[in-house]
XYZ file of N, CA and C in Angstrom:
519
model
N -119.099 -2.129 74.391
C -118.691 -3.504 74.584
C -118.254 -4.133 73.252
N -118.999 -3.802 72.186
C -118.680 -4.332 70.869
C -117.303 -3.844 70.413
N -117.002 -2.562 70.680
C -115.701 -2.019 70.297
C -114.571 -2.687 71.063
N -114.811 -2.998 72.335
C -113.804 -3.680 73.148
C -113.494 -5.052 72.558
N -114.539 -5.761 72.130
C -114.353 -7.072 71.510
C -113.438 -6.959 70.287
N -113.717 -5.992 69.404
C -112.922 -5.841 68.190
C -111.504 -5.386 68.496
N -111.352 -4.554 69.517
C -110.023 -4.112 69.924
C -109.185 -5.296 70.406
N -109.773 -6.133 71.253
C -109.061 -7.307 71.779
C -108.772 -8.296 70.653
N -109.757 -8.520 69.781
C -109.564 -9.440 68.659
C -108.453 -8.946 67.738
N -108.456 -7.649 67.436
C -107.411 -7.075 66.584
C -106.041 -7.177 67.219
N -105.972 -6.918 68.519
C -104.696 -7.033 69.236
C -104.173 -8.453 69.223
N -105.071 -9.413 69.427
C -104.659 -10.821 69.411
C -104.164 -11.220 68.026
N -104.859 -10.776 66.985
C -104.448 -11.086 65.615
C -103.092 -10.459 65.297
N -102.903 -9.206 65.690
C -101.621 -8.536 65.481
C -100.502 -9.302 66.181
N -100.741 -9.699 67.433
C -99.733 -10.441 68.191
C -99.403 -11.748 67.487
N -100.434 -12.458 67.022
C -100.225 -13.737 66.349
C -99.400 -13.559 65.074
N -99.746 -12.558 64.282
C -99.081 -12.378 62.996
C -97.695 -11.762 63.100
N -97.493 -10.889 64.080
C -96.264 -10.120 64.105
C -95.438 -10.293 65.366
N -95.765 -11.291 66.173
C -94.952 -11.498 67.374
C -93.560 -11.933 66.953
N -92.597 -11.661 67.780
C -91.205 -11.931 67.441
C -90.766 -13.343 67.740
N -91.676 -14.308 67.702
C -91.314 -15.674 68.056
C -90.282 -16.275 67.108
N -90.126 -15.718 65.911
C -89.166 -16.283 64.973
C -87.817 -15.571 65.004
N -87.652 -14.580 65.873
C -86.391 -13.842 65.941
C -85.200 -14.746 66.248
N -85.382 -15.691 67.145
C -84.284 -16.545 67.582
C -84.283 -17.905 66.887
N -85.128 -18.089 65.897
C -85.229 -19.377 65.226
C -84.002 -19.638 64.359
N -83.456 -20.835 64.481
C -82.329 -21.273 63.663
C -82.716 -22.618 63.058
N -82.585 -22.742 61.743
C -82.909 -23.998 61.068
C -81.940 -25.071 61.549
N -82.455 -26.218 62.017
C -81.563 -27.300 62.440
C -80.662 -27.778 61.302
N -79.429 -28.108 61.646
C -78.440 -28.593 60.675
C -78.899 -29.908 60.046
N -78.615 -30.064 58.769
C -78.896 -31.337 58.096
C -77.951 -32.405 58.636
N -78.440 -33.630 58.699
C -77.579 -34.767 59.030
C -77.416 -35.602 57.759
N -76.533 -36.579 57.790
C -76.202 -37.352 56.596
C -77.143 -38.518 56.318
N -78.091 -38.804 57.208
C -78.950 -39.973 57.015
C -79.987 -39.716 55.929
N -80.376 -40.771 55.252
C -81.421 -40.734 54.235
C -82.449 -41.795 54.602
N -83.690 -41.407 54.714
C -84.718 -42.377 55.109
C -85.321 -43.032 53.872
N -85.920 -44.170 54.094
C -86.704 -44.798 53.036
C -88.174 -44.577 53.395
N -89.023 -44.551 52.413
C -90.441 -44.294 52.673
C -90.718 -42.805 52.791
N -91.977 -42.489 53.139
C -92.370 -41.082 53.168
C -92.022 -40.379 54.471
N -91.624 -41.107 55.500
C -91.186 -40.491 56.744
C -92.284 -40.199 57.738
N -93.529 -40.574 57.425
C -94.641 -40.332 58.348
C -95.138 -41.668 58.879
N -95.203 -41.766 60.202
C -95.666 -42.992 60.853
C -96.753 -42.646 61.854
N -97.794 -43.455 61.887
C -98.901 -43.246 62.828
C -98.707 -44.144 64.044
N -98.951 -43.568 65.216
C -98.848 -44.286 66.485
C -100.130 -43.998 67.256
N -100.697 -44.997 67.889
C -101.886 -44.789 68.720
C -101.457 -44.365 70.119
N -102.052 -43.282 70.606
C -101.714 -42.789 71.938
C -101.946 -43.863 72.999
N -103.053 -44.591 72.888
C -103.366 -45.587 73.922
C -102.317 -46.694 73.970
N -101.691 -47.009 72.856
C -100.610 -48.001 72.859
C -99.438 -47.484 73.683
N -99.040 -46.236 73.445
C -97.959 -45.642 74.244
C -98.345 -45.589 75.715
N -99.573 -45.165 75.974
C -100.035 -45.007 77.351
C -100.050 -46.355 78.071
N -100.598 -47.375 77.415
C -100.655 -48.712 78.028
C -99.265 -49.281 78.278
N -98.317 -48.953 77.409
C -96.942 -49.441 77.566
C -96.102 -48.533 78.457
N -96.716 -47.451 78.957
C -96.038 -46.479 79.830
C -94.790 -45.900 79.154
N -94.926 -45.612 77.855
C -93.818 -45.052 77.083
C -94.054 -43.566 76.848
N -93.070 -42.727 77.123
C -93.198 -41.296 76.828
C -93.027 -41.052 75.329
N -93.364 -39.848 74.884
C -93.191 -39.507 73.470
C -91.733 -39.634 73.046
N -90.815 -39.342 73.937
C -89.388 -39.424 73.596
C -88.985 -40.842 73.201
N -89.730 -41.843 73.644
C -89.400 -43.237 73.333
C -89.621 -43.578 71.864
N -90.395 -42.772 71.155
C -90.629 -43.071 69.739
C -89.744 -42.232 68.817
N -88.833 -41.465 69.394
C -87.876 -40.704 68.577
C -86.966 -41.684 67.843
N -86.734 -41.421 66.568
C -85.925 -42.310 65.732
C -84.441 -42.002 65.905
N -83.635 -43.054 65.980
C -82.183 -42.885 66.074
C -81.659 -42.181 64.826
N -80.779 -41.206 65.028
C -80.071 -40.490 63.962
C -80.946 -39.587 63.091
N -82.210 -39.435 63.411
C -83.122 -38.563 62.673
C -83.669 -37.496 63.606
N -84.014 -36.346 63.038
C -84.874 -35.423 63.771
C -86.249 -36.073 63.774
N -86.909 -36.059 64.904
C -88.231 -36.669 64.996
C -89.233 -35.635 65.472
N -90.263 -35.432 64.666
C -91.375 -34.562 65.037
C -92.489 -35.467 65.546
N -92.893 -35.266 66.791
C -94.023 -35.993 67.359
C -95.201 -35.026 67.339
N -96.245 -35.393 66.599
C -97.442 -34.555 66.526
C -98.614 -35.344 67.089
N -99.169 -34.874 68.209
C -100.372 -35.484 68.782
C -101.556 -34.765 68.150
N -102.503 -35.542 67.634
C -103.606 -34.933 66.897
C -104.914 -35.671 67.131
N -105.996 -35.000 66.815
C -107.334 -35.582 66.736
C -107.754 -35.545 65.268
N -108.541 -36.511 64.831
C -109.022 -36.501 63.448
C -109.829 -35.239 63.145
N -110.523 -34.704 64.135
C -111.390 -33.542 63.922
C -110.679 -32.202 64.099
N -109.382 -32.206 64.375
C -108.639 -30.971 64.655
C -108.290 -30.252 63.352
N -108.943 -29.114 63.091
C -108.688 -28.375 61.853
C -107.311 -27.722 61.855
N -106.820 -27.305 63.009
C -105.477 -26.721 63.090
C -104.442 -27.788 62.747
N -104.667 -29.016 63.231
C -103.762 -30.130 62.912
C -103.723 -30.364 61.404
N -104.885 -30.377 60.779
C -104.958 -30.626 59.337
C -104.224 -29.549 58.546
N -104.339 -28.307 58.989
C -103.640 -27.216 58.310
C -102.128 -27.388 58.436
N -101.673 -27.724 59.633
C -100.243 -27.938 59.873
C -99.725 -29.099 59.026
N -100.502 -30.165 58.945
C -100.092 -31.375 58.230
C -99.962 -31.155 56.723
N -100.580 -30.100 56.185
C -100.448 -29.801 54.752
C -99.000 -29.517 54.373
N -98.215 -29.066 55.321
C -96.815 -28.772 55.042
C -95.884 -29.956 55.204
N -96.381 -31.078 55.719
C -95.504 -32.216 56.006
C -94.837 -32.789 54.757
N -95.614 -33.046 53.702
C -95.054 -33.697 52.510
C -93.952 -32.861 51.859
N -94.190 -31.569 51.561
C -93.092 -30.793 50.961
C -91.900 -30.637 51.905
N -92.174 -30.554 53.199
C -91.102 -30.446 54.194
C -90.239 -31.702 54.192
N -90.879 -32.857 54.190
C -90.131 -34.117 54.217
C -89.359 -34.360 52.920
N -89.819 -33.794 51.812
C -89.050 -33.895 50.563
C -87.741 -33.125 50.678
N -87.759 -32.018 51.395
C -86.558 -31.206 51.606
C -85.645 -31.788 52.674
N -86.234 -32.456 53.651
C -85.458 -32.932 54.809
C -85.564 -34.456 54.933
N -84.633 -35.154 54.298
C -84.586 -36.614 54.380
C -84.141 -37.092 55.763
N -83.686 -36.170 56.593
C -83.210 -36.527 57.934
C -84.272 -36.273 59.008
N -85.538 -36.178 58.580
C -86.642 -35.936 59.515
C -87.669 -37.055 59.396
N -88.170 -37.498 60.541
C -89.276 -38.456 60.619
C -90.404 -37.764 61.374
N -91.633 -38.023 60.972
C -92.786 -37.485 61.691
C -93.573 -38.648 62.266
N -93.763 -38.619 63.571
C -94.560 -39.631 64.265
C -95.872 -38.955 64.656
N -96.934 -39.326 63.986
C -98.262 -38.749 64.248
C -98.951 -39.613 65.295
N -99.139 -39.065 66.468
C -99.742 -39.800 67.580
C -101.233 -39.488 67.604
N -102.023 -40.491 67.264
C -103.476 -40.337 67.176
C -104.100 -40.439 68.562
N -104.796 -39.382 68.948
C -105.487 -39.359 70.237
C -106.939 -39.739 69.980
N -107.506 -40.644 70.791
C -108.874 -41.112 70.531
C -109.907 -39.997 70.675
N -110.762 -39.863 69.670
C -111.826 -38.846 69.696
C -112.768 -39.047 70.873
N -112.981 -40.283 71.241
C -113.938 -40.585 72.315
C -113.347 -40.412 73.705
N -112.100 -40.005 73.782
C -111.454 -39.875 75.087
C -110.927 -41.222 75.554
N -110.656 -41.309 76.835
C -110.101 -42.536 77.397
C -111.003 -43.004 78.532
N -111.252 -44.306 78.590
C -112.075 -44.880 79.650
C -111.234 -45.842 80.469
N -111.328 -45.709 81.787
C -110.548 -46.557 82.675
C -111.432 -47.084 83.791
N -111.099 -48.265 84.272
C -111.764 -48.835 85.434
C -110.843 -48.616 86.629
N -111.311 -47.834 87.590
C -110.487 -47.471 88.745
C -111.163 -47.978 90.009
N -110.391 -48.664 90.848
C -110.985 -49.241 92.058
C -110.494 -48.606 93.355
N -109.537 -47.680 93.268
C -109.052 -47.048 94.500
C -108.553 -45.637 94.208
N -108.446 -44.839 95.246
C -107.921 -43.483 95.094
C -106.466 -43.523 94.648
N -105.716 -44.512 95.119
C -104.312 -44.638 94.717
C -104.210 -44.880 93.205
N -105.063 -45.762 92.675
C -105.077 -46.001 91.228
C -105.438 -44.728 90.471
N -106.406 -43.985 90.984
C -106.819 -42.730 90.347
C -105.670 -41.731 90.340
N -104.950 -41.627 91.450
C -103.817 -40.705 91.542
C -102.695 -41.103 90.585
N -102.408 -42.405 90.504
C -101.367 -42.891 89.595
C -101.751 -42.635 88.136
N -103.011 -42.876 87.816
C -103.504 -42.646 86.463
C -103.409 -41.164 86.103
N -103.831 -40.309 87.016
C -103.754 -38.864 86.787
C -102.310 -38.423 86.571
N -101.403 -38.971 87.353
C -99.984 -38.634 87.226
C -99.439 -39.063 85.863
N -99.810 -40.260 85.416
C -99.368 -40.739 84.102
C -99.909 -39.864 82.982
N -101.183 -39.502 83.075
C -101.791 -38.654 82.049
C -101.085 -37.304 81.998
N -100.846 -36.698 83.154
C -100.196 -35.388 83.217
C -98.755 -35.427 82.725
N -98.107 -36.593 82.809
C -96.705 -36.691 82.383
C -96.535 -36.425 80.886
N -97.605 -36.577 80.112
C -97.531 -36.317 78.671
C -97.635 -34.829 78.342
N -98.091 -34.006 79.262
C -98.170 -32.547 79.108
C -98.977 -32.115 77.875
N -99.988 -32.889 77.506
C -100.841 -32.544 76.372
C -102.068 -31.809 76.900
N -102.211 -30.565 76.475
C -103.357 -29.756 76.908
C -104.164 -29.277 75.713
N -104.066 -29.969 74.617
C -104.796 -29.608 73.409
C -104.055 -30.119 72.195
N -104.721 -30.034 71.057
C -104.095 -30.473 69.819
C -104.046 -29.306 68.844
N -103.057 -29.234 67.988
C -101.939 -30.168 67.949
C -101.006 -29.965 69.138
N -100.353 -31.028 69.512
C -99.286 -30.979 70.519
C -98.047 -31.474 69.792
N -96.997 -30.656 69.774
C -95.792 -30.990 69.008
C -94.582 -31.045 69.924
N -93.795 -32.097 69.750
C -92.484 -32.217 70.389
C -91.495 -32.586 69.294
N -90.319 -31.965 69.316
C -89.299 -32.220 68.298
C -88.032 -32.683 68.996
N -87.505 -33.829 68.546
C -86.299 -34.419 69.123
C -85.196 -34.424 68.079
N -83.977 -34.201 68.536
C -82.824 -34.229 67.654
C -82.381 -35.651 67.364
N -81.390 -35.812 66.473
C -80.875 -37.138 66.135
C -80.329 -37.895 67.349
N -79.988 -37.160 68.397
C -79.467 -37.758 69.628
C -80.559 -37.969 70.676
N -81.816 -37.837 70.284
C -82.994 -37.991 71.153
C -83.164 -36.841 72.143
N -82.364 -35.791 72.012
C -82.508 -34.639 72.904
C -83.664 -33.760 72.423
N -84.433 -33.240 73.373
C -85.564 -32.386 73.045
C -85.075 -31.074 72.430
N -85.595 -30.743 71.255
C -85.251 -29.501 70.562
C -86.271 -28.421 70.914
N -87.549 -28.775 70.864
C -88.626 -27.839 71.172
C -89.881 -28.643 71.477
N -90.759 -28.076 72.319
C -91.977 -28.803 72.682
C -93.072 -27.856 73.132
N -94.308 -28.267 72.854
C -95.466 -27.592 73.420
C -95.578 -28.006 74.875
N -96.176 -27.158 75.644
C -96.466 -27.449 77.041
C -97.787 -26.767 77.338
N -98.406 -27.117 78.415
C -99.657 -26.456 78.777
C -99.396 -24.957 78.901
N -100.060 -24.171 78.086
C -99.872 -22.726 78.109
C -98.866 -22.223 77.097
N -98.202 -23.115 76.366
C -97.194 -22.698 75.393
C -97.278 -23.583 74.151
N -97.239 -22.977 73.000
C -97.215 -23.712 71.732
C -95.851 -23.548 71.071
N -94.800 -23.568 71.868
C -93.439 -23.368 71.372
C -93.066 -24.404 70.318
N -93.398 -25.670 70.546
C -93.072 -26.724 69.588
C -93.804 -26.552 68.268
N -95.088 -26.229 68.335
C -95.880 -26.008 67.123
C -95.342 -24.812 66.349
N -95.028 -23.735 67.044
C -94.476 -22.549 66.377
C -93.118 -22.844 65.752
N -92.271 -23.601 66.455
C -90.965 -23.995 65.924
C -91.156 -24.786 64.630
N -92.088 -25.747 64.644
C -92.329 -26.569 63.460
C -92.841 -25.717 62.301
N -93.745 -24.788 62.568
C -94.241 -23.900 61.504
C -93.091 -23.112 60.874
N -92.227 -22.566 61.709
C -91.087 -21.795 61.202
C -90.134 -22.683 60.409
N -89.909 -23.891 60.894
C -89.002 -24.821 60.226
C -89.553 -25.215 58.856
N -90.837 -25.576 58.801
C -91.460 -25.930 57.521
C -91.387 -24.742 56.565
N -91.676 -23.559 57.068
C -91.633 -22.352 56.246
C -90.227 -22.095 55.700
N -89.222 -22.243 56.546
C -87.834 -22.012 56.126
C -87.393 -23.012 55.061
N -87.857 -24.243 55.153
C -87.435 -25.291 54.216
C -88.234 -25.290 52.915
N -89.504 -24.865 52.970
C -90.380 -25.006 51.801
C -90.821 -23.686 51.187
N -90.712 -22.606 51.922
C -91.211 -21.321 51.439
C -92.691 -21.106 51.708
N -93.367 -22.098 52.286
C -94.776 -21.944 52.657
C -94.845 -20.978 53.838
N -95.714 -19.988 53.761
C -95.842 -19.028 54.855
C -96.258 -19.738 56.137
N -95.601 -19.412 57.237
C -95.945 -20.040 58.519
C -97.369 -19.708 58.922
N -97.936 -18.630 58.389
C -99.301 -18.234 58.727
C -100.337 -19.091 58.007
N -99.911 -19.833 56.991
C -100.820 -20.734 56.283
C -100.827 -22.123 56.896
N -99.894 -22.376 57.792
C -99.788 -23.702 58.408
C -100.535 -23.750 59.715
């Protein structure tokens, strides 16, 4: 049983390190815009949720926008965020919107099954099944890449992009 554990763990590590997820990766073209400030903005998830705004609503006009949903306690998020500053120095045409998810979860007062169903539908519309959750939008607000339940495509895309722009190994992010 112990050998099976190590075999599975080794296989998973090999897949993570050497999977071909970067074979089709293409660095997004630079645009002509130049931002002021550091390019990182914090947004509270509950504000978006209460306003019934999707993540796409916070994409910046004419900029690539990285939406990162995170928890303060998420160590994977913190590792990924280490690459943000050098990445943003290279890419003045990128904005990062860090969407803070409440550590305590969300509390709602529900008085009917219909309200519960509507609330569940709204929550599911965000497609967040863990942190970090990354969505990347182009200057035209079109989705470039996104995580989904069961897929970390957006996070992997961002790791590859940061690595391509900064030289930081994607395995360190």
